Amino acid sequence: MSESPIQILNWDAPNGRLLMELINGLPQDRPFVLNVFGSTPLQLKLDPSFLSGDVDIFSGEDIEVFVRTLGLGKGQVEPYIEVVPGTVFIASQNWRERADIAVFGNVTVYIASPLDVLVGKLKRLEEKDLKAFDLVKAKTGGPAENQLKEALRNVVDMYRPAFDEENPGGDPIANTRRLWQHLYGHDIDVRKEIILPAIELRKEAYGQNAPDRRSILREIAEDPGVYSTKVA
């Protein structure tokens, strides 16, 4: 298969070679889209020695059968490919706009950006996740505080209480405060600086903070000239 001309992805990294085994083993009679997140994008983009035991991937196609047939699944090889539901990846809806895209014949691969990778790790924030933040900071200098705040506002639902049936998987508010101390050396008011601004933006998008239309019509009826001056 021919590769699109992308120079920044290191396909010789351990997880890159594993992905290529899957890509080359997929049938060529129909298109496949693979979405790669977790630590693998950091290994491909920033440091091939940043090892991970698995390649987190999701797809709209049923690829689990091919992973198992090719001997690339858990218990078959190390590292291995872990096929998960797309909902496992905590990211904003437009994450693909920031992703690197590689095309191999009928297979399109989206490699999540470092920022989206980091956001997806915050809910759990184990020691290895902190190392991912440290790697990105060492290699890129980022993310800046405002950049990370904005990214977290875009996934504000992460801060909602988990359903009783869910595995809560960590305390995202406490994790955010711990991360801020680790990266920036000071605390953060998560509700004030992330949650409330995100909710206000959502209200504006839904029109909940729009002017009272009845009041506007009443003012126009009483003195249209005055109101036209207000909105000019």
CSV table of C-alpha atoms in Angstrom, one decimal:
chain,number,residue,atom,x,y,z
A,1,MET,CA,0.0,0.0,0.0
A,2,SER,CA,1.2,3.5,-0.8
A,3,GLU,CA,1.5,6.0,2.1
A,4,SER,CA,0.4,9.6,2.0
A,5,PRO,CA,3.4,12.0,2.2
A,6,ILE,CA,3.5,12.6,6.0
A,7,GLN,CA,7.0,13.1,7.5
A,8,ILE,CA,6.2,13.7,11.1
A,9,LEU,CA,4.8,10.3,12.1
A,10,ASN,CA,7.4,7.7,13.0
A,11,TRP,CA,6.0,4.4,11.7
A,12,ASP,CA,9.2,2.6,12.8
A,13,ALA,CA,8.2,3.2,16.4
A,14,PRO,CA,7.0,0.0,18.1
A,15,ASN,CA,3.4,0.9,18.0
A,16,GLY,CA,3.8,2.3,14.5
A,17,ARG,CA,5.0,-1.1,13.3
A,18,LEU,CA,2.1,-2.8,15.0
A,19,LEU,CA,-0.4,-0.5,13.3
A,20,MET,CA,1.2,-1.2,10.0
A,21,GLU,CA,0.7,-4.9,10.5
A,22,LEU,CA,-3.0,-4.3,11.0
A,23,ILE,CA,-3.2,-1.8,8.1
A,24,ASN,CA,-1.5,-4.2,5.7
A,25,GLY,CA,-3.6,-7.1,6.9
A,26,LEU,CA,-7.0,-5.4,6.3
A,27,PRO,CA,-9.1,-6.4,3.3
A,28,GLN,CA,-8.6,-4.1,0.3
A,29,ASP,CA,-12.1,-4.5,-1.1
A,30,ARG,CA,-13.7,-1.7,1.1
A,31,PRO,CA,-12.6,1.4,3.0
A,32,PHE,CA,-11.6,1.4,6.6
A,33,VAL,CA,-11.1,4.3,9.0
A,34,LEU,CA,-8.9,3.8,12.1
A,35,ASN,CA,-8.9,6.3,14.9
A,36,VAL,CA,-5.8,6.1,17.2
A,37,PHE,CA,-5.5,7.8,20.6
A,38,GLY,CA,-4.0,7.0,24.0
A,39,SER,CA,-0.2,7.1,24.2
A,40,THR,CA,0.5,5.8,20.7
A,41,PRO,CA,0.2,9.3,19.0
A,42,LEU,CA,2.9,10.6,21.4
A,43,GLN,CA,5.2,7.7,20.5
A,44,LEU,CA,4.6,8.3,16.8
A,45,LYS,CA,4.9,12.1,16.9
A,46,LEU,CA,7.2,13.0,19.8
A,47,ASP,CA,9.3,10.1,21.2
A,48,PRO,CA,9.5,6.5,19.9
A,49,SER,CA,10.9,5.5,23.3
A,50,PHE,CA,7.7,6.5,25.0
A,51,LEU,CA,6.4,3.0,25.2
A,52,SER,CA,2.9,1.8,25.8
A,53,GLY,CA,1.6,-1.7,26.2
A,54,ASP,CA,-1.2,-1.3,23.8
A,55,VAL,CA,-2.5,0.7,20.8
A,56,ASP,CA,-5.9,2.2,21.6
A,57,ILE,CA,-8.0,2.3,18.5
A,58,PHE,CA,-11.6,2.6,17.5
A,59,SER,CA,-13.4,2.3,14.1
A,60,GLY,CA,-16.8,2.5,12.6
A,61,GLU,CA,-16.0,-0.9,11.0
A,62,ASP,CA,-15.8,-4.2,12.8
A,63,ILE,CA,-12.1,-4.7,12.9
A,64,GLU,CA,-11.8,-6.8,16.0
A,65,VAL,CA,-12.0,-10.0,13.9
A,66,PHE,CA,-9.1,-8.9,11.8
A,67,VAL,CA,-7.0,-7.9,14.9
A,68,ARG,CA,-7.5,-11.4,16.3
A,69,THR,CA,-7.0,-13.2,13.0
A,70,LEU,CA,-3.7,-11.3,12.5
A,71,GLY,CA,-2.6,-12.2,16.0
A,72,LEU,CA,-2.4,-8.6,17.1
A,73,GLY,CA,-4.8,-8.7,20.1
A,74,LYS,CA,-4.4,-8.9,23.8
A,75,GLY,CA,-2.7,-12.1,24.9
A,76,GLN,CA,-1.4,-12.6,21.3
A,77,VAL,CA,1.5,-10.1,21.1
A,78,GLU,CA,3.2,-7.4,23.1
A,79,PRO,CA,2.4,-4.6,22.6
A,80,TYR,CA,-1.1,-5.4,21.3
A,81,ILE,CA,-4.0,-3.6,19.6
A,82,GLU,CA,-6.9,-2.7,21.9
A,83,VAL,CA,-10.2,-2.1,20.0
A,84,VAL,CA,-12.6,0.0,22.1
A,85,PRO,CA,-15.8,1.9,21.6
A,86,GLY,CA,-15.3,5.5,20.4
A,87,THR,CA,-17.0,6.8,23.6
A,88,VAL,CA,-13.9,5.7,25.5
A,89,PHE,CA,-11.9,8.6,23.9
A,90,ILE,CA,-12.8,11.8,25.8
A,91,ALA,CA,-12.3,14.5,23.3
A,92,SER,CA,-14.1,17.4,21.7
A,93,GLN,CA,-16.2,16.7,18.6
A,94,ASN,CA,-13.7,18.5,16.3
A,95,TRP,CA,-10.7,16.5,17.4
A,96,ARG,CA,-10.2,15.1,13.9
A,97,GLU,CA,-9.5,18.7,12.7
A,98,ARG,CA,-6.3,18.7,14.8
A,99,ALA,CA,-5.4,15.1,14.0
A,100,ASP,CA,-2.7,13.9,11.6
A,101,ILE,CA,-4.2,11.9,8.7
A,102,ALA,CA,-2.3,9.1,6.9
A,103,VAL,CA,-3.8,7.3,4.0
A,104,PHE,CA,-2.7,3.8,3.0
A,105,GLY,CA,-4.7,2.7,0.0
A,106,ASN,CA,-8.2,2.0,1.3
A,107,VAL,CA,-7.2,2.6,4.9
A,108,THR,CA,-7.4,6.1,6.5
A,109,VAL,CA,-5.8,6.6,9.9
A,110,TYR,CA,-6.5,9.5,12.2
A,111,ILE,CA,-3.7,10.1,14.8
A,112,ALA,CA,-5.0,12.2,17.6
A,113,SER,CA,-3.1,15.4,18.4
A,114,PRO,CA,-1.0,15.6,21.6
A,115,LEU,CA,-3.5,18.1,23.1
A,116,ASP,CA,-6.4,15.8,22.6
A,117,VAL,CA,-4.4,12.8,23.9
A,118,LEU,CA,-3.7,14.7,27.1
A,119,VAL,CA,-7.3,15.7,27.6
A,120,GLY,CA,-8.3,12.1,27.2
A,121,LYS,CA,-5.9,11.1,30.0
A,122,LEU,CA,-7.0,13.6,32.6
A,123,LYS,CA,-10.0,11.7,34.0
A,124,ARG,CA,-7.8,8.8,35.1
A,125,LEU,CA,-4.5,10.7,35.6
A,126,GLU,CA,-2.3,7.8,36.8
A,127,GLU,CA,1.4,8.3,37.1
A,128,LYS,CA,2.0,7.2,33.5
A,129,ASP,CA,-0.5,9.8,32.4
A,130,LEU,CA,1.4,12.5,34.2
A,131,LYS,CA,4.5,11.3,32.3
A,132,ALA,CA,2.6,11.9,29.1
A,133,PHE,CA,2.0,15.5,30.1
A,134,ASP,CA,5.7,15.9,31.0
A,135,LEU,CA,6.7,14.5,27.6
A,136,VAL,CA,4.5,16.9,25.7
A,137,LYS,CA,5.8,19.8,27.8
A,138,ALA,CA,9.4,18.8,27.3
A,139,LYS,CA,9.1,18.4,23.5
A,140,THR,CA,6.7,21.2,22.6
A,141,GLY,CA,6.7,23.6,25.6
A,142,GLY,CA,2.9,23.2,25.9
A,143,PRO,CA,0.1,23.1,26.5
A,144,ALA,CA,-0.2,26.7,27.8
A,145,GLU,CA,-2.7,27.2,30.6
A,146,ASN,CA,-5.2,29.0,28.5
A,147,GLN,CA,-4.9,26.4,25.8
A,148,LEU,CA,-5.5,23.5,28.2
A,149,LYS,CA,-8.4,25.4,29.9
A,150,GLU,CA,-10.1,25.8,26.5
A,151,ALA,CA,-9.6,22.2,25.6
A,152,LEU,CA,-11.2,21.1,29.0
A,153,ARG,CA,-14.1,23.4,28.5
A,154,ASN,CA,-14.8,21.6,25.3
A,155,VAL,CA,-15.2,18.4,27.2
A,156,VAL,CA,-17.0,19.9,30.2
A,157,ASP,CA,-19.4,16.9,30.5
A,158,MET,CA,-16.4,14.9,31.8
A,159,TYR,CA,-16.9,16.8,35.1
A,160,ARG,CA,-20.5,15.6,35.6
A,161,PRO,CA,-21.1,12.9,38.2
A,162,ALA,CA,-20.9,9.4,36.7
A,163,PHE,CA,-24.0,7.2,36.5
A,164,ASP,CA,-24.3,4.6,39.3
A,165,GLU,CA,-23.8,1.8,36.7
A,166,GLU,CA,-20.5,3.4,35.5
A,167,ASN,CA,-17.0,2.9,36.7
A,168,PRO,CA,-16.3,6.5,37.8
A,169,GLY,CA,-12.6,6.1,36.8
A,170,GLY,CA,-11.2,8.9,39.0
A,171,ASP,CA,-12.2,12.4,40.1
A,172,PRO,CA,-11.7,14.8,37.2
A,173,ILE,CA,-12.0,17.9,39.4
A,174,ALA,CA,-9.4,16.7,41.9
A,175,ASN,CA,-7.2,15.4,39.0
A,176,THR,CA,-7.3,18.8,37.2
A,177,ARG,CA,-6.2,20.5,40.4
A,178,ARG,CA,-3.4,18.0,40.9
A,179,LEU,CA,-2.3,18.4,37.2
A,180,TRP,CA,-2.2,22.2,37.5
A,181,GLN,CA,0.1,22.0,40.5
A,182,HIS,CA,2.2,19.5,38.6
A,183,LEU,CA,2.5,21.5,35.4
A,184,TYR,CA,2.1,25.1,36.4
A,185,GLY,CA,3.0,25.2,40.1
A,186,HIS,CA,-0.3,26.5,41.4
A,187,ASP,CA,-3.9,25.5,42.1
A,188,ILE,CA,-6.9,26.1,39.8
A,189,ASP,CA,-10.6,26.8,40.6
A,190,VAL,CA,-12.0,24.2,38.3
A,191,ARG,CA,-15.6,25.3,38.6
A,192,LYS,CA,-14.9,29.0,38.1
A,193,GLU,CA,-12.2,28.7,35.4
A,194,ILE,CA,-13.4,25.7,33.4
A,195,ILE,CA,-17.0,24.5,34.2
A,196,LEU,CA,-18.9,27.8,34.5
A,197,PRO,CA,-17.3,29.4,31.4
A,198,ALA,CA,-18.2,26.3,29.4
A,199,ILE,CA,-21.7,26.3,30.6
A,200,GLU,CA,-22.1,30.0,29.8
A,201,LEU,CA,-20.8,29.3,26.2
A,202,ARG,CA,-23.2,26.5,25.9
A,203,LYS,CA,-26.1,28.6,27.0
A,204,GLU,CA,-25.2,31.3,24.5
A,205,ALA,CA,-25.1,28.7,21.7
A,206,TYR,CA,-28.5,27.5,22.7
A,207,GLY,CA,-29.9,31.0,22.8
A,208,GLN,CA,-30.5,31.0,26.6
A,209,ASN,CA,-28.7,34.3,27.1
A,210,ALA,CA,-30.3,36.0,24.1
A,211,PRO,CA,-32.2,39.2,24.7
A,212,ASP,CA,-35.9,38.9,25.7
A,213,ARG,CA,-37.6,39.1,22.4
A,214,ARG,CA,-40.9,40.3,23.9
A,215,SER,CA,-39.1,43.2,25.6
A,216,ILE,CA,-37.4,44.1,22.3
A,217,LEU,CA,-40.8,44.1,20.4
A,218,ARG,CA,-42.3,46.2,23.2
A,219,GLU,CA,-39.5,48.8,23.0
A,220,ILE,CA,-39.8,48.9,19.2
A,221,ALA,CA,-43.5,49.5,19.4
A,222,GLU,CA,-43.1,52.3,21.9
A,223,ASP,CA,-40.1,54.0,20.3
A,224,PRO,CA,-38.5,52.3,17.3
A,225,GLY,CA,-35.9,55.1,16.9
A,226,VAL,CA,-34.6,54.6,20.4
A,227,TYR,CA,-34.1,50.9,20.0
A,228,SER,CA,-32.5,51.2,16.6
A,229,THR,CA,-29.9,53.4,18.2
A,230,LYS,CA,-29.3,50.8,20.9
A,231,VAL,CA,-28.5,48.0,18.4
A,232,ALA,CA,-26.5,50.1,16.0
